[in-house]
Amino acid sequence: MTRTLGATDITPKIRVAVAVFLTTLSKEGRLRYGTVARAKQLFRLSRSSIQGIWALRDGPEALVQPRKPYSQRATRLSPDEVAARVAAVPLCQRQTLRALEAASGIPKSTLQRHLKNKVLRRFICRVKPTLSDAHKLQRLTWALAHVERPIGKIFVIFR
């Protein structure tokens, strides 16, 4: 069975304590019935963890060493290669991840991972069109048509 996600590592101190506990309750190198269950209850470890520690009892250096970290899976494309391939794609083909995937040949999941790791970043550019003089005049007349200017009052009331 694989490790449960988020499970803490068994420290060397606890491993040695479990090994000592099991050896004190063993008879002629064999565990008595119920010893693993008692160790499981006392140390709050799984049965397979306790059996693994019992298997390592003859090698004390293996009990004391910390857990070897998992090696990371090798990626096919480095962040620099991904950035270079994305930069080579024309801007009109970079509008969506699907289009970028098709143009660059990089899988969508890889692009997502590099977005998450901040190798790539989203950029949105919206150009606001400038108003022509005729349109400015039209907007101004519409706004002035909705302003009420009573005689003798200082403030302006909107309809």
PDB file of C-alpha atoms in Angstrom:
ATOM      1  CA  MET A   1       0.000   0.000   0.000  1.00  0.00           C
ATOM      2  CA  THR A   2       1.305   3.481  -0.820  1.00  0.00           C
ATOM      3  CA  ARG A   3       1.891   6.245   1.675  1.00  0.00           C
ATOM      4  CA  THR A   4      -1.087   8.321   2.658  1.00  0.00           C
ATOM      5  CA  LEU A   5      -0.890  11.906   1.421  1.00  0.00           C
ATOM      6  CA  GLY A   6       0.105  14.269   4.214  1.00  0.00           C
ATOM      7  CA  ALA A   7       1.393  11.462   6.456  1.00  0.00           C
ATOM      8  CA  THR A   8       4.337  12.524   8.572  1.00  0.00           C
ATOM      9  CA  ASP A   9       7.566  10.565   8.389  1.00  0.00           C
ATOM     10  CA  ILE A  10       8.430   8.181  11.197  1.00  0.00           C
ATOM     11  CA  THR A  11      11.355   9.769  13.002  1.00  0.00           C
ATOM     12  CA  PRO A  12      14.476   7.697  13.697  1.00  0.00           C
ATOM     13  CA  LYS A  13      13.820   8.050  17.442  1.00  0.00           C
ATOM     14  CA  ILE A  14      10.378   6.427  17.121  1.00  0.00           C
ATOM     15  CA  ARG A  15      11.738   3.704  14.820  1.00  0.00           C
ATOM     16  CA  VAL A  16      14.399   2.772  17.382  1.00  0.00           C
ATOM     17  CA  ALA A  17      11.798   2.811  20.180  1.00  0.00           C
ATOM     18  CA  VAL A  18       9.522   0.481  18.186  1.00  0.00           C
ATOM     19  CA  ALA A  19      12.441  -1.859  17.418  1.00  0.00           C
ATOM     20  CA  VAL A  20      13.437  -1.989  21.103  1.00  0.00           C
ATOM     21  CA  PHE A  21       9.810  -2.588  22.151  1.00  0.00           C
ATOM     22  CA  LEU A  22       9.410  -5.434  19.665  1.00  0.00           C
ATOM     23  CA  THR A  23      12.726  -7.090  20.559  1.00  0.00           C
ATOM     24  CA  THR A  24      11.904  -7.033  24.280  1.00  0.00           C
ATOM     25  CA  LEU A  25       8.596  -8.816  23.603  1.00  0.00           C
ATOM     26  CA  SER A  26      10.045 -11.282  21.076  1.00  0.00           C
ATOM     27  CA  LYS A  27      11.060 -14.817  21.945  1.00  0.00           C
ATOM     28  CA  GLU A  28      13.901 -16.519  20.055  1.00  0.00           C
ATOM     29  CA  GLY A  29      13.766 -13.928  17.267  1.00  0.00           C
ATOM     30  CA  ARG A  30      10.015 -14.347  16.684  1.00  0.00           C
ATOM     31  CA  LEU A  31       7.228 -12.012  17.705  1.00  0.00           C
ATOM     32  CA  ARG A  32       4.577 -13.352  20.034  1.00  0.00           C
ATOM     33  CA  TYR A  33       0.928 -13.233  19.069  1.00  0.00           C
ATOM     34  CA  GLY A  34      -0.530  -9.742  19.606  1.00  0.00           C
ATOM     35  CA  THR A  35       2.819  -7.943  19.854  1.00  0.00           C
ATOM     36  CA  VAL A  36       2.346  -6.059  16.583  1.00  0.00           C
ATOM     37  CA  ALA A  37      -1.178  -5.057  17.637  1.00  0.00           C
ATOM     38  CA  ARG A  38       0.137  -3.726  20.971  1.00  0.00           C
ATOM     39  CA  ALA A  39       2.917  -1.794  19.222  1.00  0.00           C
ATOM     40  CA  LYS A  40       0.380  -0.446  16.741  1.00  0.00           C
ATOM     41  CA  GLN A  41      -1.806   0.815  19.572  1.00  0.00           C
ATOM     42  CA  LEU A  42       1.087   2.195  21.625  1.00  0.00           C
ATOM     43  CA  PHE A  43       2.963   4.030  18.838  1.00  0.00           C
ATOM     44  CA  ARG A  44      -0.077   4.779  16.621  1.00  0.00           C
ATOM     45  CA  LEU A  45       1.548   3.357  13.507  1.00  0.00           C
ATOM     46  CA  SER A  46       0.192   1.046  10.837  1.00  0.00           C
ATOM     47  CA  ARG A  47       0.771  -2.685  10.893  1.00  0.00           C
ATOM     48  CA  SER A  48       2.896  -2.516   7.741  1.00  0.00           C
ATOM     49  CA  SER A  49       5.107   0.223   9.247  1.00  0.00           C
ATOM     50  CA  ILE A  50       5.720  -1.865  12.351  1.00  0.00           C
ATOM     51  CA  GLN A  51       6.480  -4.956  10.270  1.00  0.00           C
ATOM     52  CA  GLY A  52       8.887  -2.883   8.166  1.00  0.00           C
ATOM     53  CA  ILE A  53      10.700  -1.708  11.303  1.00  0.00           C
ATOM     54  CA  TRP A  54      10.836  -5.306  12.569  1.00  0.00           C
ATOM     55  CA  ALA A  55      12.434  -6.355   9.267  1.00  0.00           C
ATOM     56  CA  LEU A  56      15.132  -3.675   9.736  1.00  0.00           C
ATOM     57  CA  ARG A  57      15.973  -4.714  13.324  1.00  0.00           C
ATOM     58  CA  ASP A  58      19.292  -6.323  12.330  1.00  0.00           C
ATOM     59  CA  GLY A  59      20.571  -3.168  10.620  1.00  0.00           C
ATOM     60  CA  PRO A  60      20.636  -0.391  13.235  1.00  0.00           C
ATOM     61  CA  GLU A  61      22.061   2.131  10.758  1.00  0.00           C
ATOM     62  CA  ALA A  62      18.924   1.690   8.619  1.00  0.00           C
ATOM     63  CA  LEU A  63      16.725   2.473  11.629  1.00  0.00           C
ATOM     64  CA  VAL A  64      18.566   5.697  12.431  1.00  0.00           C
ATOM     65  CA  GLN A  65      18.722   7.169   8.915  1.00  0.00           C
ATOM     66  CA  PRO A  66      15.983   9.597   7.877  1.00  0.00           C
ATOM     67  CA  ARG A  67      13.681   8.688   5.000  1.00  0.00           C
ATOM     68  CA  LYS A  68      15.223   9.095   1.582  1.00  0.00           C
ATOM     69  CA  PRO A  69      13.335  11.827  -0.291  1.00  0.00           C
ATOM     70  CA  TYR A  70      11.533  10.947  -3.492  1.00  0.00           C
ATOM     71  CA  SER A  71      13.345  12.004  -6.619  1.00  0.00           C
ATOM     72  CA  GLN A  72      11.467  14.472  -8.771  1.00  0.00           C
ATOM     73  CA  ARG A  73      10.280  13.333 -12.162  1.00  0.00           C
ATOM     74  CA  ALA A  74      12.463  14.662 -14.948  1.00  0.00           C
ATOM     75  CA  THR A  75      10.713  17.147 -17.201  1.00  0.00           C
ATOM     76  CA  ARG A  76      11.205  17.018 -20.942  1.00  0.00           C
ATOM     77  CA  LEU A  77      11.284  20.791 -21.388  1.00  0.00           C
ATOM     78  CA  SER A  78      13.182  23.203 -19.184  1.00  0.00           C
ATOM     79  CA  PRO A  79      11.541  26.505 -18.209  1.00  0.00           C
ATOM     80  CA  ASP A  80      13.869  28.364 -20.594  1.00  0.00           C
ATOM     81  CA  GLU A  81      12.883  26.124 -23.515  1.00  0.00           C
ATOM     82  CA  VAL A  82       9.175  26.621 -22.762  1.00  0.00           C
ATOM     83  CA  ALA A  83       9.617  30.394 -22.557  1.00  0.00           C
ATOM     84  CA  ALA A  84      11.542  30.456 -25.844  1.00  0.00           C
ATOM     85  CA  ARG A  85       8.960  28.334 -27.676  1.00  0.00           C
ATOM     86  CA  VAL A  86       6.064  30.440 -26.378  1.00  0.00           C
ATOM     87  CA  ALA A  87       7.858  33.667 -27.343  1.00  0.00           C
ATOM     88  CA  ALA A  88       8.360  32.298 -30.864  1.00  0.00           C
ATOM     89  CA  VAL A  89       4.597  31.839 -31.341  1.00  0.00           C
ATOM     90  CA  PRO A  90       2.898  34.844 -33.003  1.00  0.00           C
ATOM     91  CA  LEU A  91       0.694  36.929 -30.715  1.00  0.00           C
ATOM     92  CA  CYS A  92      -2.490  36.120 -32.636  1.00  0.00           C
ATOM     93  CA  GLN A  93      -1.952  32.410 -31.872  1.00  0.00           C
ATOM     94  CA  ARG A  94      -1.346  33.013 -28.162  1.00  0.00           C
ATOM     95  CA  GLN A  95      -4.897  34.082 -27.334  1.00  0.00           C
ATOM     96  CA  THR A  96      -5.961  30.834 -25.617  1.00  0.00           C
ATOM     97  CA  LEU A  97      -4.124  27.903 -24.098  1.00  0.00           C
ATOM     98  CA  ARG A  98      -5.604  25.601 -26.721  1.00  0.00           C
ATOM     99  CA  ALA A  99      -4.295  27.788 -29.555  1.00  0.00           C
ATOM    100  CA  LEU A 100      -0.917  28.142 -27.838  1.00  0.00           C
ATOM    101  CA  GLU A 101      -0.738  24.369 -27.422  1.00  0.00           C
ATOM    102  CA  ALA A 102      -1.422  23.822 -31.116  1.00  0.00           C
ATOM    103  CA  ALA A 103       1.051  26.482 -32.262  1.00  0.00           C
ATOM    104  CA  SER A 104       3.946  25.652 -29.936  1.00  0.00           C
ATOM    105  CA  GLY A 105       3.563  21.877 -29.677  1.00  0.00           C
ATOM    106  CA  ILE A 106       3.744  22.026 -25.875  1.00  0.00           C
ATOM    107  CA  PRO A 107       0.983  20.078 -24.058  1.00  0.00           C
ATOM    108  CA  LYS A 108      -1.676  22.122 -22.287  1.00  0.00           C
ATOM    109  CA  SER A 109      -0.858  20.496 -18.927  1.00  0.00           C
ATOM    110  CA  THR A 110       2.782  21.591 -19.265  1.00  0.00           C
ATOM    111  CA  LEU A 111       1.690  25.139 -20.067  1.00  0.00           C
ATOM    112  CA  GLN A 112      -0.600  25.095 -17.012  1.00  0.00           C
ATOM    113  CA  ARG A 113       2.264  23.891 -14.793  1.00  0.00           C
ATOM    114  CA  HIS A 114       4.576  26.647 -16.040  1.00  0.00           C
ATOM    115  CA  LEU A 115       1.825  29.233 -15.501  1.00  0.00           C
ATOM    116  CA  LYS A 116       1.491  27.990 -11.923  1.00  0.00           C
ATOM    117  CA  ASN A 117       5.276  28.104 -11.372  1.00  0.00           C
ATOM    118  CA  LYS A 118       5.370  31.691 -12.710  1.00  0.00           C
ATOM    119  CA  VAL A 119       7.584  30.807 -15.695  1.00  0.00           C
ATOM    120  CA  LEU A 120       4.813  32.127 -17.934  1.00  0.00           C
ATOM    121  CA  ARG A 121       2.265  34.746 -17.006  1.00  0.00           C
ATOM    122  CA  ARG A 122      -1.031  35.832 -18.452  1.00  0.00           C
ATOM    123  CA  PHE A 123      -1.130  39.240 -20.097  1.00  0.00           C
ATOM    124  CA  ILE A 124      -4.320  41.024 -21.051  1.00  0.00           C
ATOM    125  CA  CYS A 125      -4.141  44.101 -23.245  1.00  0.00           C
ATOM    126  CA  ARG A 126      -7.354  45.927 -23.980  1.00  0.00           C
ATOM    127  CA  VAL A 127      -6.982  49.045 -26.072  1.00  0.00           C
ATOM    128  CA  LYS A 128      -9.689  51.602 -25.465  1.00  0.00           C
ATOM    129  CA  PRO A 129     -10.596  53.338 -28.725  1.00  0.00           C
ATOM    130  CA  THR A 130     -10.209  57.109 -28.786  1.00  0.00           C
ATOM    131  CA  LEU A 131     -13.366  59.152 -29.193  1.00  0.00           C
ATOM    132  CA  SER A 132     -13.844  61.078 -32.397  1.00  0.00           C
ATOM    133  CA  ASP A 133     -14.900  64.735 -32.206  1.00  0.00           C
ATOM    134  CA  ALA A 134     -18.390  63.902 -33.479  1.00  0.00           C
ATOM    135  CA  HIS A 135     -18.824  61.198 -30.847  1.00  0.00           C
ATOM    136  CA  LYS A 136     -17.565  63.523 -28.085  1.00  0.00           C
ATOM    137  CA  LEU A 137     -20.141  66.124 -29.114  1.00  0.00           C
ATOM    138  CA  GLN A 138     -22.906  63.511 -29.196  1.00  0.00           C
ATOM    139  CA  ARG A 139     -22.059  62.303 -25.670  1.00  0.00           C
ATOM    140  CA  LEU A 140     -21.858  65.854 -24.332  1.00  0.00           C
ATOM    141  CA  THR A 141     -25.265  66.812 -25.761  1.00  0.00           C
ATOM    142  CA  TRP A 142     -26.809  63.655 -24.300  1.00  0.00           C
ATOM    143  CA  ALA A 143     -25.359  64.427 -20.863  1.00  0.00           C
ATOM    144  CA  LEU A 144     -26.480  68.070 -20.981  1.00  0.00           C
ATOM    145  CA  ALA A 145     -29.984  66.996 -22.012  1.00  0.00           C
ATOM    146  CA  HIS A 146     -30.267  65.091 -18.740  1.00  0.00           C
ATOM    147  CA  VAL A 147     -29.165  67.964 -16.503  1.00  0.00           C
ATOM    148  CA  GLU A 148     -31.884  70.174 -15.034  1.00  0.00           C
ATOM    149  CA  ARG A 149     -30.858  73.757 -14.235  1.00  0.00           C
ATOM    150  CA  PRO A 150     -33.493  75.457 -12.111  1.00  0.00           C
ATOM    151  CA  ILE A 151     -33.313  79.257 -11.778  1.00  0.00           C
ATOM    152  CA  GLY A 152     -32.084  80.537  -8.422  1.00  0.00           C
ATOM    153  CA  LYS A 153     -30.559  77.307  -7.152  1.00  0.00           C
ATOM    154  CA  ILE A 154     -26.868  76.557  -6.886  1.00  0.00           C
ATOM    155  CA  PHE A 155     -26.843  72.777  -7.147  1.00  0.00           C
ATOM    156  CA  VAL A 156     -27.519  70.676 -10.229  1.00  0.00           C
ATOM    157  CA  ILE A 157     -30.271  68.036 -10.188  1.00  0.00           C
ATOM    158  CA  PHE A 158     -30.045  64.943 -12.405  1.00  0.00           C
ATOM    159  CA  ARG A 159     -33.171  63.302 -13.819  1.00  0.00           C
TER     160      ARG A 159
END
